[in-house]
């Protein structure tokens, strides 16, 4: 049986006092820890051992004005697991917007339909605009080159859980970050979020032209962390507790910007074995590019316990559930509606998922 | 707590004896009043203070063969709030139809899947065809230049509720109708519906070439109402209890038809202040065109209590819920499954929504 | 009230010991009979006289990488009728796959969201690949020229039910198969499935160039059945217990392959009256081509009790429900959550559906 949800620390700010969750800038450390403890609490539901109906009767508007099937399905699964219903849109255009409707009008109209709203939009800042026009909780599902705050939360949550298993904490750890650090917005959000912790060291390795924006590095340094660009993957891996790999976001690189890429930059087992501590964990926000000549993360680590990418995506459901129950103020009510699942969930989910 | 649903007047015809709701022509006044009283009854659920599971286990097929995100989501939210599930299609084409399937076959196939069917289709008359081939309730979600009967119902329902707040009734009121009266099918349906009441006066103002079809005006006159085209917005606003504004349906104007448009025709606060009674209410079927040089309804009335457009769209959920519970014969069973919502809904929904 | 679900025969292999259902090759006769008896048991729910919540809290991922609205909605309705929720994708592309994600990665990611996964994909073999990367039950919703095993099951189930009504069994019956036998994958799957029975006789009639692949005919013959190509529709119909008609899959015929078609090959009432036994039943996997000059099945049989095509599509919901409850191991738990439906379902569903 699941215990009662832990009480929130008195110092937690909720989401910075906002009804919405659009940016990691809204978070303080007590709030992050609260969300993580709620996510831990909800794991048996996310893993389908238990069910809850706490949001029975509630409706989520899952509005994707840009294609992102994986993120849309993850939010949808999270809300469904809480007992709620989904209405959604998946097209590149919202037909009303095509007829000249403002974001503010769309937001207010949807607020009459739904109890929570997830918005993904290709334009930076548009989700914040959407949120300004409503008091119904809006969650940023990614806004162009802007933010993707639930991805940052689930990445940090995964680090915490993996470290917990290994007997470590986040403070003082060393994080290698590889790949497209310029257009990979998940890296920006993650660095801002991890900056809430203490004494981290970030080792960056990226192709020329895809370096981390100076503002992001400055933010981390201003919070007392070490941020250094290194000359090789080997240098990045040395001493790393976490290797965060990313896909080259070719679709976001402006036309005309030449970026020299090399398959040598792909993280492979051989590199990890040669340069990293034995208990390193490897993350990736996914999708991982599996095509020949890809630059991010080889499949030769599949089944290796160091590869945490599938645990990471699984954690997304629990974290998004926690964001919903916190925004809607129902975390403490989950326990009242718990029932064991009638079906049994296979373990492991993938034949070669390692038992940990 | 919600009281029992009010009994239907003995004189109500249901939907003209049909299992479907495809046209306002099916309605008599007692039926309209019945639907409005059920919608009133369901408001605490539509506003998410209460939840019901009366349609738990039921499935809605929400078939949109033409894009209309807002209408699709409104129907979906309404059915979800009643405890039902949704299966839907949002593409411009239904893949079976592309392979030569008739509307009658599609209708019969879907009838094996669903307990209620909403159909939106670009071709006038196609929804009636769809309904002819099934006994499962079909609701017209808009068929080209044809009808959009739930929009007419929610428009009239909003007038009744707003008038109720102001201590007025619909009989004898004056309705100004502005904009594209030719291709704006919601206007046609609304005038037919309001013709069920007594002694109304309609003041019409539209760009040349976008006048109300003579048949619609004749229908209202034959029911004893006054219908007059006026020479200016000012004339339309004078003495109006309601101003119903509409968007120019550019996408429905045939190529080659020249329509002269002027931003002077946009309803602005200044015009309303100068020419209308103080308790006028402003409606719009939405979307409202927010682009520069738009011709329908300015945003400078946002937050003004006279602007009822957001209360109008909110009412759509309660009205569509009432249409479903009436068509499925479960209005009287809602009370058995009521539970308070576990979460609390913000009020107002939009920061500047006026308290009334 | 519904009785308890019948026990599975000890000799049934489940789905050949797999957690998935991707091919009719997984089935033995006791398993087929088990699925059919569970489908019979679930009919009162599929027909909306009863509701169940046995899969409340479960999530189906309904992944359609190729358009097939009808099949997608049928699976969605089936899972919804069991009390579960749906997350789905309907586009031709999965955005992650467009970014180079492998089928294996997509499969594993979705496995963290969902308790069952339906996959339709244009490429033969891709669904099997998808299934290999997960232990969460995967159902093949059609993979290009490959298989569509739930269609075969519902076709055979319909034959069994119709024969039951007529006092016949499947063993020893004569099945006429008309139309596109080459690209019509439902025919291939059905013949393989029916080969589990004994002493059948298949009479094939198809346009030149669209003949049944030799391997499919050989498989049936190897199981002791008679398979003969006949020279005319009349010859096919003579003595037939079932006529299985199919649409010419023009979209799958390779460019450059000339196929001579004739409207004379369309099955019409006149042909059936002239050549078939009075108790013949006519099936079609749908959609039926209703355009002028179509080659499959005339509408002049609509309302005729011999035309079983709508009973066939209706049966798809019960059969898919049975596949889900068997794969998830909850068939025996359905009875615990039964409740009568609050609404009443019209009968017949279509005004001219015959009472049998």
JSON list of C-alpha atoms in Angstrom, two decimals, chain A residues 53-59 61 63 83 85-90 93-102 104-106 108-115 131-137 328-330 333, chain B residues 46 48 51 53 56 67-74 76-77 80-81 84 88 90 120 247 251 286-291 302 309-311 313-314 317 339 342-351 353:
[
{"chain": "A", "resi": 53, "resn": "UNK", "atom": "CA", "xyz": [-9.41, 8.37, -9.83]},
{"chain": "A", "resi": 54, "resn": "UNK", "atom": "CA", "xyz": [-8.45, 11.58, -8.05]},
{"chain": "A", "resi": 55, "resn": "UNK", "atom": "CA", "xyz": [-9.04, 13.66, -11.19]},
{"chain": "A", "resi": 56, "resn": "UNK", "atom": "CA", "xyz": [-12.15, 11.81, -12.33]},
{"chain": "A", "resi": 57, "resn": "UNK", "atom": "CA", "xyz": [-14.32, 14.35, -14.09]},
{"chain": "A", "resi": 58, "resn": "UNK", "atom": "CA", "xyz": [-11.42, 16.70, -14.84]},
{"chain": "A", "resi": 59, "resn": "UNK", "atom": "CA", "xyz": [-10.42, 17.54, -18.42]},
{"chain": "A", "resi": 61, "resn": "UNK", "atom": "CA", "xyz": [-6.57, 20.31, -22.94]},
{"chain": "A", "resi": 63, "resn": "UNK", "atom": "CA", "xyz": [-2.67, 21.59, -27.18]},
{"chain": "A", "resi": 83, "resn": "UNK", "atom": "CA", "xyz": [-8.43, 9.50, -13.73]},
{"chain": "A", "resi": 85, "resn": "UNK", "atom": "CA", "xyz": [-10.04, 12.91, -19.57]},
{"chain": "A", "resi": 86, "resn": "UNK", "atom": "CA", "xyz": [-8.16, 14.49, -22.46]},
{"chain": "A", "resi": 87, "resn": "UNK", "atom": "CA", "xyz": [-9.21, 16.78, -25.27]},
{"chain": "A", "resi": 88, "resn": "UNK", "atom": "CA", "xyz": [-6.40, 17.52, -27.65]},
{"chain": "A", "resi": 89, "resn": "UNK", "atom": "CA", "xyz": [-5.21, 19.07, -30.84]},
{"chain": "A", "resi": 90, "resn": "UNK", "atom": "CA", "xyz": [-2.23, 17.87, -32.77]},
{"chain": "A", "resi": 93, "resn": "UNK", "atom": "CA", "xyz": [-2.33, 25.07, -36.92]},
{"chain": "A", "resi": 94, "resn": "UNK", "atom": "CA", "xyz": [-5.28, 25.68, -34.68]},
{"chain": "A", "resi": 95, "resn": "UNK", "atom": "CA", "xyz": [-8.10, 26.43, -37.06]},
{"chain": "A", "resi": 96, "resn": "UNK", "atom": "CA", "xyz": [-9.32, 29.45, -35.05]},
{"chain": "A", "resi": 97, "resn": "UNK", "atom": "CA", "xyz": [-5.85, 30.93, -34.96]},
{"chain": "A", "resi": 98, "resn": "UNK", "atom": "CA", "xyz": [-5.70, 30.59, -38.74]},
{"chain": "A", "resi": 99, "resn": "UNK", "atom": "CA", "xyz": [-8.79, 32.80, -38.80]},
{"chain": "A", "resi": 100, "resn": "UNK", "atom": "CA", "xyz": [-6.99, 35.53, -36.88]},
{"chain": "A", "resi": 101, "resn": "UNK", "atom": "CA", "xyz": [-7.81, 34.63, -33.30]},
{"chain": "A", "resi": 102, "resn": "UNK", "atom": "CA", "xyz": [-5.36, 35.96, -30.71]},
{"chain": "A", "resi": 104, "resn": "UNK", "atom": "CA", "xyz": [-5.38, 35.44, -25.49]},
{"chain": "A", "resi": 105, "resn": "UNK", "atom": "CA", "xyz": [-8.81, 34.61, -26.94]},
{"chain": "A", "resi": 106, "resn": "UNK", "atom": "CA", "xyz": [-7.84, 31.00, -27.62]},
{"chain": "A", "resi": 108, "resn": "UNK", "atom": "CA", "xyz": [-9.76, 32.08, -22.55]},
{"chain": "A", "resi": 109, "resn": "UNK", "atom": "CA", "xyz": [-11.99, 29.89, -24.71]},
{"chain": "A", "resi": 110, "resn": "UNK", "atom": "CA", "xyz": [-10.10, 26.72, -23.80]},
{"chain": "A", "resi": 111, "resn": "UNK", "atom": "CA", "xyz": [-10.30, 27.75, -20.14]},
{"chain": "A", "resi": 112, "resn": "UNK", "atom": "CA", "xyz": [-14.05, 27.23, -20.33]},
{"chain": "A", "resi": 113, "resn": "UNK", "atom": "CA", "xyz": [-13.46, 23.63, -21.46]},
{"chain": "A", "resi": 114, "resn": "UNK", "atom": "CA", "xyz": [-10.54, 22.39, -19.38]},
{"chain": "A", "resi": 115, "resn": "UNK", "atom": "CA", "xyz": [-9.14, 22.19, -15.86]},
{"chain": "A", "resi": 131, "resn": "UNK", "atom": "CA", "xyz": [-0.85, 31.66, -19.56]},
{"chain": "A", "resi": 132, "resn": "UNK", "atom": "CA", "xyz": [-1.29, 35.38, -18.99]},
{"chain": "A", "resi": 133, "resn": "UNK", "atom": "CA", "xyz": [-4.83, 35.22, -20.34]},
{"chain": "A", "resi": 134, "resn": "UNK", "atom": "CA", "xyz": [-6.13, 32.57, -17.94]},
{"chain": "A", "resi": 135, "resn": "UNK", "atom": "CA", "xyz": [-6.19, 31.47, -14.34]},
{"chain": "A", "resi": 136, "resn": "UNK", "atom": "CA", "xyz": [-6.55, 27.83, -15.34]},
{"chain": "A", "resi": 137, "resn": "UNK", "atom": "CA", "xyz": [-3.18, 26.08, -14.85]},
{"chain": "A", "resi": 328, "resn": "UNK", "atom": "CA", "xyz": [-4.57, 21.32, -9.08]},
{"chain": "A", "resi": 329, "resn": "UNK", "atom": "CA", "xyz": [-4.02, 20.93, -5.36]},
{"chain": "A", "resi": 330, "resn": "UNK", "atom": "CA", "xyz": [-5.01, 17.26, -5.14]},
{"chain": "A", "resi": 333, "resn": "UNK", "atom": "CA", "xyz": [-6.34, 13.30, -2.07]},
{"chain": "B", "resi": 46, "resn": "UNK", "atom": "CA", "xyz": [-19.88, 22.45, -16.70]},
{"chain": "B", "resi": 48, "resn": "UNK", "atom": "CA", "xyz": [-16.49, 22.02, -12.54]},
{"chain": "B", "resi": 51, "resn": "UNK", "atom": "CA", "xyz": [-18.78, 15.89, -11.43]},
{"chain": "B", "resi": 53, "resn": "UNK", "atom": "CA", "xyz": [-20.55, 9.76, -14.28]},
{"chain": "B", "resi": 56, "resn": "UNK", "atom": "CA", "xyz": [-19.73, 6.26, -17.83]},
{"chain": "B", "resi": 67, "resn": "UNK", "atom": "CA", "xyz": [-11.21, 21.55, -39.15]},
{"chain": "B", "resi": 68, "resn": "UNK", "atom": "CA", "xyz": [-12.94, 23.28, -36.26]},
{"chain": "B", "resi": 69, "resn": "UNK", "atom": "CA", "xyz": [-10.79, 22.78, -33.21]},
{"chain": "B", "resi": 70, "resn": "UNK", "atom": "CA", "xyz": [-12.89, 24.91, -30.90]},
{"chain": "B", "resi": 71, "resn": "UNK", "atom": "CA", "xyz": [-16.20, 23.18, -31.68]},
{"chain": "B", "resi": 72, "resn": "UNK", "atom": "CA", "xyz": [-14.58, 19.74, -31.53]},
{"chain": "B", "resi": 73, "resn": "UNK", "atom": "CA", "xyz": [-13.06, 20.45, -28.13]},
{"chain": "B", "resi": 74, "resn": "UNK", "atom": "CA", "xyz": [-16.31, 21.91, -26.80]},
{"chain": "B", "resi": 76, "resn": "UNK", "atom": "CA", "xyz": [-15.47, 16.62, -26.39]},
{"chain": "B", "resi": 77, "resn": "UNK", "atom": "CA", "xyz": [-15.38, 18.48, -23.07]},
{"chain": "B", "resi": 80, "resn": "UNK", "atom": "CA", "xyz": [-16.23, 14.00, -20.98]},
{"chain": "B", "resi": 81, "resn": "UNK", "atom": "CA", "xyz": [-17.90, 16.02, -18.19]},
{"chain": "B", "resi": 84, "resn": "UNK", "atom": "CA", "xyz": [-18.21, 9.36, -21.31]},
{"chain": "B", "resi": 88, "resn": "UNK", "atom": "CA", "xyz": [-12.52, 11.12, -32.82]},
{"chain": "B", "resi": 90, "resn": "UNK", "atom": "CA", "xyz": [-9.86, 15.39, -37.12]},
{"chain": "B", "resi": 120, "resn": "UNK", "atom": "CA", "xyz": [-18.98, 18.32, -38.91]},
{"chain": "B", "resi": 247, "resn": "UNK", "atom": "CA", "xyz": [-16.47, 37.57, -38.47]},
{"chain": "B", "resi": 251, "resn": "UNK", "atom": "CA", "xyz": [-12.88, 31.50, -46.66]},
{"chain": "B", "resi": 286, "resn": "UNK", "atom": "CA", "xyz": [-15.95, 33.38, -32.21]},
{"chain": "B", "resi": 287, "resn": "UNK", "atom": "CA", "xyz": [-13.23, 33.20, -33.37]},
{"chain": "B", "resi": 288, "resn": "UNK", "atom": "CA", "xyz": [-12.86, 36.96, -33.26]},
{"chain": "B", "resi": 289, "resn": "UNK", "atom": "CA", "xyz": [-10.38, 38.33, -35.78]},
{"chain": "B", "resi": 290, "resn": "UNK", "atom": "CA", "xyz": [-7.65, 40.08, -33.79]},
{"chain": "B", "resi": 291, "resn": "UNK", "atom": "CA", "xyz": [-5.48, 41.12, -36.71]},
{"chain": "B", "resi": 302, "resn": "UNK", "atom": "CA", "xyz": [-12.24, 43.12, -23.03]},
{"chain": "B", "resi": 309, "resn": "UNK", "atom": "CA", "xyz": [-18.51, 36.52, -25.60]},
{"chain": "B", "resi": 310, "resn": "UNK", "atom": "CA", "xyz": [-16.61, 34.44, -23.05]},
{"chain": "B", "resi": 311, "resn": "UNK", "atom": "CA", "xyz": [-19.73, 33.69, -21.00]},
{"chain": "B", "resi": 313, "resn": "UNK", "atom": "CA", "xyz": [-18.48, 30.18, -25.23]},
{"chain": "B", "resi": 314, "resn": "UNK", "atom": "CA", "xyz": [-18.52, 28.83, -21.67]},
{"chain": "B", "resi": 317, "resn": "UNK", "atom": "CA", "xyz": [-20.36, 23.28, -22.77]},
{"chain": "B", "resi": 339, "resn": "UNK", "atom": "CA", "xyz": [-19.86, 14.19, -6.59]},
{"chain": "B", "resi": 342, "resn": "UNK", "atom": "CA", "xyz": [-11.73, 17.13, -6.01]},
{"chain": "B", "resi": 343, "resn": "UNK", "atom": "CA", "xyz": [-9.94, 20.19, -7.39]},
{"chain": "B", "resi": 344, "resn": "UNK", "atom": "CA", "xyz": [-11.08, 23.79, -7.29]},
{"chain": "B", "resi": 345, "resn": "UNK", "atom": "CA", "xyz": [-11.70, 25.85, -10.40]},
{"chain": "B", "resi": 346, "resn": "UNK", "atom": "CA", "xyz": [-10.31, 29.38, -10.48]},
{"chain": "B", "resi": 347, "resn": "UNK", "atom": "CA", "xyz": [-12.74, 32.26, -10.58]},
{"chain": "B", "resi": 348, "resn": "UNK", "atom": "CA", "xyz": [-12.66, 34.33, -12.67]},
{"chain": "B", "resi": 349, "resn": "UNK", "atom": "CA", "xyz": [-11.29, 32.11, -15.44]},
{"chain": "B", "resi": 350, "resn": "UNK", "atom": "CA", "xyz": [-9.53, 35.06, -17.05]},
{"chain": "B", "resi": 351, "resn": "UNK", "atom": "CA", "xyz": [-7.94, 37.71, -14.87]},
{"chain": "B", "resi": 353, "resn": "UNK", "atom": "CA", "xyz": [-13.43, 38.58, -16.52]}
]
